[in-house]
Short mmCIF file of C-alpha atoms and ligand atoms in Angstrom, two decimals:
data_model
loop_
_atom_site.label_atom_id
_atom_site.label_comp_id
_atom_site.label_asym_id
_atom_site.label_seq_id
_atom_site.Cartn_x
_atom_site.Cartn_y
_atom_site.Cartn_z
CA MET A 92 0.27 0.28 0.03
CA PRO A 93 1.11 3.56 -0.34
CA ASP A 94 2.75 5.45 2.58
CA ARG A 95 -0.30 8.13 2.22
CA ASP A 96 -3.71 6.81 1.51
CA ILE A 97 -5.25 9.44 -0.44
CA ARG A 98 -8.33 8.10 1.05
CA GLU A 99 -7.86 10.08 4.27
CA ALA A 100 -7.49 13.14 2.80
CA LEU A 101 -10.62 13.36 0.87
CA GLY A 102 -12.22 11.74 3.98
CA LEU A 103 -13.40 8.86 2.47
CA ARG A 104 -13.47 5.90 4.71
CA PRO A 105 -10.56 3.27 4.69
CA VAL A 106 -12.85 0.34 3.37
CA ILE A 107 -11.15 -3.38 3.68
CA ASN A 108 -12.88 -5.08 0.99
CA VAL A 109 -13.71 -9.07 2.01
CA SER A 110 -16.77 -9.00 -0.72
CA GLY A 111 -14.93 -9.51 -3.89
CA THR A 112 -14.59 -7.59 -6.56
CA MET A 113 -16.94 -4.92 -6.71
CA THR A 114 -17.60 -1.65 -9.01
CA GLY A 115 -19.01 -0.38 -6.23
CA LEU A 116 -16.01 -0.58 -3.96
CA GLY A 117 -13.46 0.03 -7.00
CA ALA A 118 -13.46 -3.27 -8.25
CA SER A 119 -9.84 -4.56 -7.50
CA ILE A 120 -6.15 -3.92 -6.62
CA VAL A 121 -4.45 -2.76 -10.02
CA VAL A 122 -1.41 -4.75 -10.63
CA PRO A 123 2.28 -2.57 -10.34
CA GLU A 124 3.09 -3.79 -13.88
CA ALA A 125 -0.56 -1.70 -14.86
CA ILE A 126 -0.04 0.88 -12.85
CA ASP A 127 3.56 1.65 -14.33
CA ALA A 128 2.41 1.50 -17.80
CA MET A 129 -0.66 3.75 -17.25
CA THR A 130 1.86 6.60 -15.97
CA GLY A 131 4.13 5.50 -18.61
CA ILE A 132 1.38 6.55 -21.31
CA LEU A 133 -0.40 9.28 -19.84
CA PRO A 134 1.70 12.26 -21.14
CA GLN A 135 2.07 11.03 -24.26
CA PHE A 136 0.36 11.37 -27.36
CA VAL A 137 -0.51 7.94 -29.23
CA GLU A 138 -2.22 6.70 -32.45
CA ILE A 139 -5.19 4.77 -30.76
CA ASN A 140 -6.28 2.82 -33.51
CA ASP A 141 -2.64 1.76 -33.45
CA LEU A 142 -2.53 1.20 -29.80
CA GLN A 143 -5.72 -1.44 -30.25
CA ARG A 144 -3.46 -3.02 -32.73
CA LYS A 145 -0.94 -3.50 -30.40
CA ILE A 146 -2.84 -5.12 -27.94
CA SER A 147 -4.76 -7.14 -30.52
CA PRO A 148 -2.30 -10.16 -30.58
CA VAL A 149 -1.79 -9.97 -26.74
CA ILE A 150 -5.46 -10.73 -26.18
CA ALA A 151 -5.16 -12.54 -28.88
CA ARG A 152 -2.50 -14.99 -27.14
CA LEU A 153 -3.91 -14.77 -23.72
CA THR A 154 -7.85 -16.21 -25.09
CA GLY A 155 -7.10 -18.10 -28.16
CA ALA A 156 -8.93 -15.09 -30.48
CA GLU A 157 -8.14 -14.52 -33.48
CA ALA A 158 -8.37 -10.59 -32.64
CA GLY A 159 -9.47 -8.05 -29.92
CA PHE A 160 -9.50 -4.92 -28.34
CA VAL A 161 -9.86 -2.59 -25.10
CA THR A 162 -13.18 -1.20 -24.40
CA ALA A 163 -15.03 0.84 -21.27
CA SER A 164 -16.31 -2.55 -19.35
CA CYS A 165 -17.79 -5.70 -20.18
CA SER A 166 -21.13 -4.18 -19.91
CA ALA A 167 -20.19 -2.12 -22.70
CA GLY A 168 -18.25 -4.94 -24.28
CA ILE A 169 -21.78 -6.80 -24.57
CA SER A 170 -23.47 -3.53 -26.00
CA LEU A 171 -20.63 -3.71 -28.85
CA ALA A 172 -20.34 -6.81 -29.67
CA VAL A 173 -24.42 -7.01 -30.17
CA ALA A 174 -24.06 -4.10 -32.16
CA GLY A 175 -21.82 -5.50 -34.46
CA THR A 176 -23.52 -9.09 -35.19
CA MET A 177 -26.39 -6.43 -36.03
CA THR A 178 -24.62 -3.48 -38.64
CA GLY A 179 -21.49 -5.57 -39.76
CA ASN A 180 -19.26 -2.91 -41.29
CA ASP A 181 -22.17 -1.01 -42.40
CA LEU A 182 -21.08 2.68 -41.14
CA ALA A 183 -24.19 4.64 -41.77
CA ALA A 184 -26.05 1.78 -39.82
CA ILE A 185 -23.37 2.04 -36.91
CA GLU A 186 -24.65 5.82 -36.75
CA ARG A 187 -28.06 5.21 -36.98
CA LEU A 188 -27.90 3.03 -33.82
CA PRO A 189 -30.07 2.10 -31.44
CA ASP A 190 -31.93 2.99 -34.08
CA ALA A 191 -32.29 -0.58 -35.67
CA THR A 192 -34.89 -0.22 -38.76
CA GLY A 193 -33.86 -2.94 -41.56
CA LEU A 194 -31.52 -4.48 -39.18
CA LYS A 195 -31.87 -8.41 -37.72
CA ASN A 196 -31.69 -7.31 -34.25
CA GLU A 197 -33.30 -10.18 -31.87
CA VAL A 198 -31.10 -11.66 -29.37
CA ILE A 199 -31.45 -14.73 -28.33
CA ILE A 200 -30.96 -15.35 -24.26
CA GLN A 201 -31.58 -18.18 -21.49
CA MET A 202 -34.29 -16.61 -19.12
CA GLY A 203 -32.11 -17.72 -16.06
CA HIS A 204 -29.49 -15.60 -17.41
CA VAL A 205 -31.20 -12.36 -17.77
CA VAL A 206 -29.65 -11.31 -14.28
CA SER A 207 -28.35 -7.81 -12.52
CA TYR A 208 -24.39 -7.70 -12.45
CA GLY A 209 -25.56 -3.59 -11.12
CA ALA A 210 -27.19 -3.32 -14.43
CA PRO A 211 -29.51 -5.82 -15.98
CA VAL A 212 -27.70 -8.05 -18.79
CA ASP A 213 -30.84 -7.56 -21.17
CA GLN A 214 -30.44 -3.50 -20.70
CA ALA A 215 -27.07 -4.01 -22.37
CA ILE A 216 -28.18 -5.38 -25.29
CA ARG A 217 -31.21 -2.88 -25.52
CA ILE A 218 -28.73 0.01 -25.62
CA ALA A 219 -27.52 -1.51 -29.20
CA GLY A 220 -30.79 -1.24 -30.51
CA GLY A 221 -31.17 -5.38 -29.92
CA LYS A 222 -34.27 -7.21 -28.51
CA PRO A 223 -33.91 -9.51 -25.94
CA VAL A 224 -35.53 -13.04 -26.84
CA LEU A 225 -35.85 -14.56 -23.40
CA VAL A 226 -35.89 -18.44 -23.82
CA GLY A 227 -36.91 -21.10 -21.29
CA GLN A 228 -38.22 -20.59 -17.93
CA ALA A 229 -36.19 -19.16 -15.41
CA THR A 230 -34.86 -22.94 -14.09
CA SER A 231 -35.04 -24.77 -17.52
CA ALA A 232 -34.11 -24.56 -21.07
CA TYR A 233 -33.59 -26.97 -23.69
CA ARG A 234 -32.20 -26.87 -26.99
CA TYR A 235 -35.64 -27.01 -28.63
CA HIS A 236 -36.05 -23.79 -26.94
CA ILE A 237 -32.86 -21.96 -28.99
CA GLU A 238 -33.94 -23.87 -32.33
CA GLY A 239 -37.52 -22.74 -31.91
CA ALA A 240 -36.35 -19.29 -31.37
CA ILE A 241 -34.22 -18.44 -34.18
CA ASN A 242 -35.72 -16.97 -37.23
CA GLU A 243 -34.51 -14.40 -39.93
CA ARG A 244 -34.35 -11.50 -37.38
CA THR A 245 -32.22 -13.01 -34.93
CA ALA A 246 -28.80 -11.36 -34.55
CA ALA A 247 -27.04 -13.29 -32.10
CA ALA A 248 -27.03 -15.22 -28.90
CA VAL A 249 -25.47 -14.16 -25.75
CA TYR A 250 -24.94 -16.63 -22.85
CA VAL A 251 -23.99 -15.12 -19.62
CA VAL A 252 -20.98 -17.12 -17.12
CA SER A 253 -22.01 -15.60 -13.61
CA HIS A 254 -22.55 -16.92 -10.29
CA HIS A 255 -25.54 -14.93 -10.57
CA VAL A 256 -27.09 -16.89 -13.04
CA VAL A 257 -29.13 -20.23 -12.62
CA GLN A 258 -27.10 -22.90 -12.09
CA TYR A 259 -28.87 -25.95 -13.07
CA GLY A 260 -31.79 -27.05 -16.17
CA LEU A 261 -30.19 -24.55 -18.20
CA VAL A 262 -28.36 -25.23 -21.76
CA GLY A 263 -24.60 -25.55 -21.28
CA LEU A 264 -22.38 -23.33 -23.49
CA ARG A 265 -21.10 -26.20 -25.85
CA GLU A 266 -24.64 -27.39 -26.81
CA PHE A 267 -25.81 -23.71 -26.95
CA ALA A 268 -22.94 -22.45 -29.27
CA GLU A 269 -23.95 -26.02 -31.70
CA ALA A 270 -27.77 -25.12 -31.65
CA CYS A 271 -26.56 -21.40 -32.61
CA HIS A 272 -23.82 -22.35 -35.33
CA ALA A 273 -26.34 -24.73 -36.67
CA LYS A 274 -28.39 -21.46 -37.93
CA GLY A 275 -25.58 -19.28 -38.41
CA VAL A 276 -25.95 -17.42 -35.28
CA PRO A 277 -22.83 -15.94 -33.49
CA VAL A 278 -22.62 -16.59 -29.46
CA ILE A 279 -21.39 -13.99 -27.33
CA VAL A 280 -20.23 -14.77 -24.21
CA ASP A 281 -20.08 -12.31 -20.93
CA ALA A 282 -17.31 -14.23 -19.04
CA ALA A 283 -16.79 -10.72 -17.01
CA SER A 284 -15.61 -12.66 -13.50
CA GLU A 285 -13.56 -15.75 -15.14
CA TYR A 286 -10.25 -16.94 -14.48
CA ASP A 287 -9.94 -18.90 -17.62
CA LEU A 288 -9.38 -16.71 -20.39
CA LYS A 289 -9.33 -19.80 -23.28
CA ILE A 290 -12.09 -21.93 -22.13
CA PHE A 291 -15.31 -20.03 -23.40
CA LEU A 292 -14.01 -19.51 -26.90
CA GLU A 293 -12.71 -23.22 -27.25
CA GLN A 294 -16.34 -24.38 -25.91
CA GLY A 295 -18.23 -22.39 -29.08
CA ALA A 296 -17.78 -18.91 -28.57
CA ASP A 297 -17.79 -16.66 -31.23
CA ILE A 298 -16.85 -13.66 -29.06
CA VAL A 299 -15.76 -13.61 -25.39
CA LEU A 300 -16.09 -10.46 -23.06
CA TYR A 301 -13.94 -10.30 -19.90
CA SER A 302 -13.28 -7.62 -17.24
CA GLY A 303 -10.34 -5.74 -17.32
CA HIS A 304 -10.66 -5.07 -13.68
CA LYS A 305 -11.86 -7.89 -12.06
CA PHE A 306 -9.36 -11.01 -11.80
CA LEU A 307 -6.79 -9.39 -14.04
CA GLY A 308 -6.13 -6.72 -11.89
CA GLY A 309 -6.20 -4.18 -14.66
CA PRO A 310 -7.80 -0.58 -14.74
CA THR A 311 -11.83 -0.72 -14.91
CA SER A 312 -12.36 -1.75 -19.00
CA GLY A 313 -13.06 -4.45 -20.91
CA ILE A 314 -11.88 -6.70 -22.94
CA VAL A 315 -13.35 -8.26 -26.23
CA ALA A 316 -11.97 -11.07 -27.71
CA GLY A 317 -12.94 -13.30 -30.77
CA GLU A 318 -13.11 -14.17 -34.37
CA LYS A 319 -11.35 -11.19 -36.25
CA THR A 320 -14.33 -10.11 -38.33
CA LEU A 321 -17.35 -9.98 -35.27
CA VAL A 322 -14.39 -8.10 -33.06
CA ARG A 323 -13.65 -5.68 -36.37
CA ASN A 324 -17.31 -5.06 -36.32
CA ALA A 325 -17.72 -4.43 -32.43
CA PHE A 326 -14.68 -2.41 -32.88
CA LEU A 327 -16.49 0.06 -35.40
CA GLN A 328 -18.70 0.76 -33.16
CA ASN A 329 -16.62 3.37 -31.93
CA LEU A 330 -18.06 5.81 -34.01
CA GLY A 331 -21.74 5.04 -33.31
CA ILE A 332 -22.80 3.85 -29.29
CA GLY A 333 -19.14 2.64 -28.73
CA ARG A 334 -17.96 6.58 -28.12
CA GLY A 335 -20.12 6.53 -24.67
CA MET A 336 -18.15 3.94 -23.86
CA LYS A 337 -14.64 5.03 -24.50
CA VAL A 338 -11.55 4.43 -22.75
CA GLY A 339 -8.38 6.12 -22.99
CA LYS A 340 -4.76 5.36 -23.79
CA GLU A 341 -3.91 5.08 -20.12
CA SER A 342 -6.88 2.17 -19.69
CA MET A 343 -5.79 0.31 -23.11
CA LEU A 344 -2.08 0.41 -22.06
CA GLY A 345 -2.90 -0.66 -18.36
CA VAL A 346 -5.07 -3.55 -19.31
CA MET A 347 -2.40 -4.83 -21.73
CA ALA A 348 0.27 -5.02 -19.03
CA ALA A 349 -2.32 -6.65 -16.64
CA LEU A 350 -2.90 -9.39 -19.43
CA ILE A 351 0.93 -9.75 -19.74
CA ALA A 352 1.84 -9.89 -16.04
CA TRP A 353 -1.46 -13.00 -15.90
CA GLU A 354 0.64 -14.58 -17.90
CA THR A 355 3.35 -15.03 -15.59
CA ARG A 356 1.70 -14.25 -11.68
CA ASP A 357 2.49 -16.74 -9.36
CA HIS A 358 -1.35 -18.41 -9.39
CA GLN A 359 -0.37 -20.78 -6.76
CA GLY A 360 1.19 -18.46 -4.69
CA ILE A 361 -1.86 -16.29 -4.09
CA ARG A 362 -4.05 -19.47 -3.53
CA ASP A 363 -1.84 -20.75 -1.18
CA ARG A 364 -2.13 -17.29 0.66
CA GLU A 365 -6.09 -16.74 0.57
CA ALA A 366 -5.99 -20.32 2.07
CA GLY A 367 -4.21 -19.14 5.30
CA TYR A 368 -6.84 -15.89 5.35
CA LEU A 369 -9.27 -18.64 5.05
CA ASN A 370 -8.57 -20.80 7.90
CA LEU A 371 -7.48 -17.71 9.52
CA TRP A 372 -10.89 -16.60 9.68
CA ARG A 373 -12.33 -20.44 10.45
CA ASP A 374 -10.30 -20.62 13.32
CA THR A 375 -11.41 -17.47 14.66
CA LEU A 376 -15.42 -18.44 14.14
CA ASP A 377 -15.49 -22.21 14.89
CA GLY A 378 -16.68 -23.07 18.29
CA ARG A 379 -18.76 -19.62 18.86
CA PRO A 380 -22.69 -20.24 19.03
CA GLY A 381 -24.73 -19.92 16.66
CA ILE A 382 -21.78 -19.85 13.82
CA LYS A 383 -20.89 -21.79 11.26
CA PRO A 384 -18.07 -21.34 8.70
CA VAL A 385 -17.60 -23.06 5.95
CA ILE A 386 -15.08 -23.14 3.22
CA GLU A 387 -16.96 -23.26 -0.21
CA ALA A 388 -15.51 -23.36 -3.81
CA ASP A 389 -16.53 -20.75 -6.29
CA PRO A 390 -19.67 -21.38 -7.90
CA THR A 391 -18.20 -20.85 -11.42
CA GLY A 392 -15.14 -23.05 -11.03
CA ASN A 393 -12.86 -20.10 -10.74
CA PRO A 394 -9.45 -21.37 -8.42
CA LEU A 395 -10.99 -19.49 -5.58
CA ASP A 396 -12.36 -20.50 -2.37
CA ARG A 397 -14.55 -18.24 -0.01
CA LEU A 398 -15.63 -18.50 3.54
CA ARG A 399 -19.28 -19.09 4.08
CA VAL A 400 -20.62 -17.81 7.68
CA SER A 401 -23.92 -18.95 8.33
CA ILE A 402 -25.63 -17.53 11.67
CA ASP A 403 -28.10 -18.85 13.60
CA PRO A 404 -29.53 -15.45 15.20
CA GLN A 405 -31.24 -17.10 18.08
CA GLU A 406 -27.60 -18.63 19.24
CA ALA A 407 -25.62 -15.48 18.24
CA HIS A 408 -28.41 -12.73 19.22
CA ILE A 409 -27.54 -11.12 15.69
CA THR A 410 -28.98 -11.78 12.07
CA ALA A 411 -26.12 -11.85 9.51
CA TRP A 412 -26.96 -8.48 7.76
CA ASP A 413 -27.00 -6.95 11.00
CA LEU A 414 -23.69 -8.49 11.66
CA ALA A 415 -22.59 -7.18 7.66
CA ASP A 416 -23.89 -3.69 8.69
CA ALA A 417 -21.94 -3.81 12.40
CA LEU A 418 -19.27 -4.62 10.36
CA ALA A 419 -19.50 -2.18 7.29
CA ARG A 420 -20.03 0.82 10.03
CA GLY A 421 -16.93 -0.16 12.04
CA THR A 422 -13.72 1.47 12.04
CA PRO A 423 -12.14 0.27 10.03
CA PRO A 424 -15.18 -0.41 7.54
CA ILE A 425 -15.13 -4.23 6.36
CA ILE A 426 -17.52 -5.22 3.34
CA VAL A 427 -18.67 -8.47 3.03
CA ARG A 428 -20.28 -10.61 0.34
CA ASP A 429 -23.71 -10.20 1.07
CA HIS A 430 -25.90 -11.26 -1.78
CA GLU A 431 -27.71 -13.90 -0.51
CA VAL A 432 -27.82 -12.64 3.08
CA GLU A 433 -31.59 -13.38 3.30
CA HIS A 434 -30.43 -16.48 3.98
CA ASN A 435 -28.36 -15.85 7.06
CA TYR A 436 -25.27 -16.08 5.44
CA PHE A 437 -22.62 -14.16 3.88
CA TYR A 438 -19.28 -15.14 2.68
CA LEU A 439 -15.81 -13.36 3.03
CA ASP A 440 -13.70 -13.58 -0.24
CA PRO A 441 -10.09 -13.43 0.44
CA CYS A 442 -9.01 -12.19 -3.34
CA ASN A 443 -9.30 -8.41 -2.83
CA LEU A 444 -6.88 -7.86 0.59
CA HIS A 445 -4.01 -6.60 1.13
CA PRO A 446 -1.52 -8.46 3.73
CA GLY A 447 -2.06 -7.67 7.49
CA GLN A 448 -6.05 -7.23 6.53
CA GLU A 449 -7.01 -10.77 7.35
CA THR A 450 -6.12 -10.02 11.06
CA VAL A 451 -8.03 -6.86 11.44
CA VAL A 452 -11.10 -8.78 9.60
CA ALA A 453 -10.41 -11.66 11.98
CA THR A 454 -10.60 -9.26 15.11
CA ARG A 455 -13.36 -7.33 13.89
CA LEU A 456 -15.59 -10.17 13.39
CA ALA A 457 -14.74 -11.62 16.82
CA GLU A 458 -15.40 -8.28 18.81
CA GLU A 459 -19.05 -8.15 16.73
CA LEU A 460 -19.69 -11.12 17.94
CA THR A 461 -18.84 -11.19 21.42
CA LYS A 462 -21.40 -8.09 21.87
CA ALA A 463 -23.66 -9.41 20.21
CA ARG A 464 -23.74 -12.54 22.59
CA SER A 465 -23.71 -10.16 25.54
CA SER A 466 -26.83 -8.52 24.09
CA ASN A 467 -29.85 -9.26 25.87
CA GLU A 468 -32.01 -9.06 22.82
CA ILE A 469 -32.01 -10.85 19.32
CA ILE A 470 -30.35 -7.97 17.01
CA ALA A 471 -32.27 -8.26 14.17
CA THR A 472 -33.24 -5.50 11.58
CA PRO A 473 -36.35 -6.59 9.43
CA LEU A 474 -34.52 -6.90 6.06
CA HIS A 475 -36.84 -4.82 4.30
CA GLU A 476 -35.84 -1.63 6.47
CA ARG A 477 -32.39 -2.18 4.94
CA ASN A 478 -32.99 -2.16 1.42
CA THR A 479 -35.14 0.78 2.13
CA ARG A 480 -32.58 2.39 3.79
CA ARG A 481 -30.23 1.66 1.04
CA PHE A 482 -32.01 3.13 -1.87
CA ALA A 483 -33.24 5.89 0.21
CA GLY A 484 -29.19 7.15 0.77
CA LEU A 485 -29.16 6.39 -3.03
CA LEU A 486 -31.69 8.63 -3.84
CA ARG A 487 -30.27 11.20 -1.89
CA TRP A 488 -27.33 11.38 -3.49
CA PRO A 489 -25.12 13.56 -3.56
CA ASP A 490 -26.45 14.67 -0.06
C1 PLP B 748 -19.19 -7.66 -13.03
C2 PLP B 748 -19.97 -8.47 -14.32
C3 PLP B 748 -20.58 -7.70 -15.44
C4 PLP B 748 -19.98 -6.27 -15.37
O1 PLP B 748 -18.56 -5.96 -15.81
P1 PLP B 748 -17.97 -4.56 -15.97
O2 PLP B 748 -16.69 -4.73 -16.61
O3 PLP B 748 -18.20 -4.18 -14.65
O4 PLP B 748 -19.26 -3.98 -16.77
C5 PLP B 748 -21.11 -8.55 -16.69
N1 PLP B 748 -21.51 -9.67 -16.37
C6 PLP B 748 -21.13 -10.69 -15.51
C7 PLP B 748 -21.51 -11.68 -15.59
C8 PLP B 748 -20.36 -9.96 -14.38
O5 PLP B 748 -19.93 -10.40 -13.28
#
């Protein structure tokens, strides 16, 4: 960490992030190689499309794609890739979007994949002028649903890989791609938060999208990789809807450096370090009344484990969400992974910690649990009040 914490000067709280890679907390810890590259390019001029030309083979090398480029985010990548399948290289059509008059614009997506990553997936399709065609039901889809939805207006199909999507009963990527390819429909895979940079293209994706700022530890950015013509047609959207999604030279160079650093990163060393954090937290929590800590594998198969902390409020004298809020209010603020907290558990994610913060997390957990246990009543804020408070705060911004 830098000697002087810039957050202090701004009056911002020095958050400890045990929730994972969250846009709302500043994504991830940017690797030093990316920071150096960004610093180096910032004062210089560069021909931007040539810079993207230099990045393309690096993206290709890491992903197995034919070509690639950098945009603002994975979400932007979805919009640009969809737009490219609609317009091809027709520059006039590119300028007309999101008006899709005269273009194929139906985009097939399994209903169980229509999730929110902070904004709705289907909105990323609609921004491009695409019309999402939801197939199957939330928890079941079969090949016939896909085949039955494809027609002469179909531009593309989108497949989402995420812990958010329904993890059972849906069509897997290989079969999804087979069904689409049999009718000439390109497959766009949102793999924003996945470690494996090659597997989705291997399994039949024509374009794959990653976030530059998640596991890669690059600056906020999105990586578009895939078949050359489709990638080029997505790239050309920079003359249209892509303008509002542009990235500067610093993000392009930063994410390229992060990709190169990824090739030589000590992945096993990081895993071992994270295992140490998880064991420390589990040992801290084990045996406390009403607390069950269990190490769990990542649901989409990323090489990452998390600690699931299940709480029996009767025994622990606090609900999982009240404990999460107590940790977030504390000094320093500790933000846990709480997207399933209504079931009275949250996760501790070890992948965005600076060394030493793991002991702060352990100490604060112990403090809050001891305090709750000695309370005479059970701390249980109605969950709907918590949500109401969250949205009320948002609607007051910037106050
Ligand atoms: C994070 C995420 C996104 C959004 O990625 P950004 O690069 O932040 O736009 C999209 N899809 C999935 C599955 C994600 O996890």
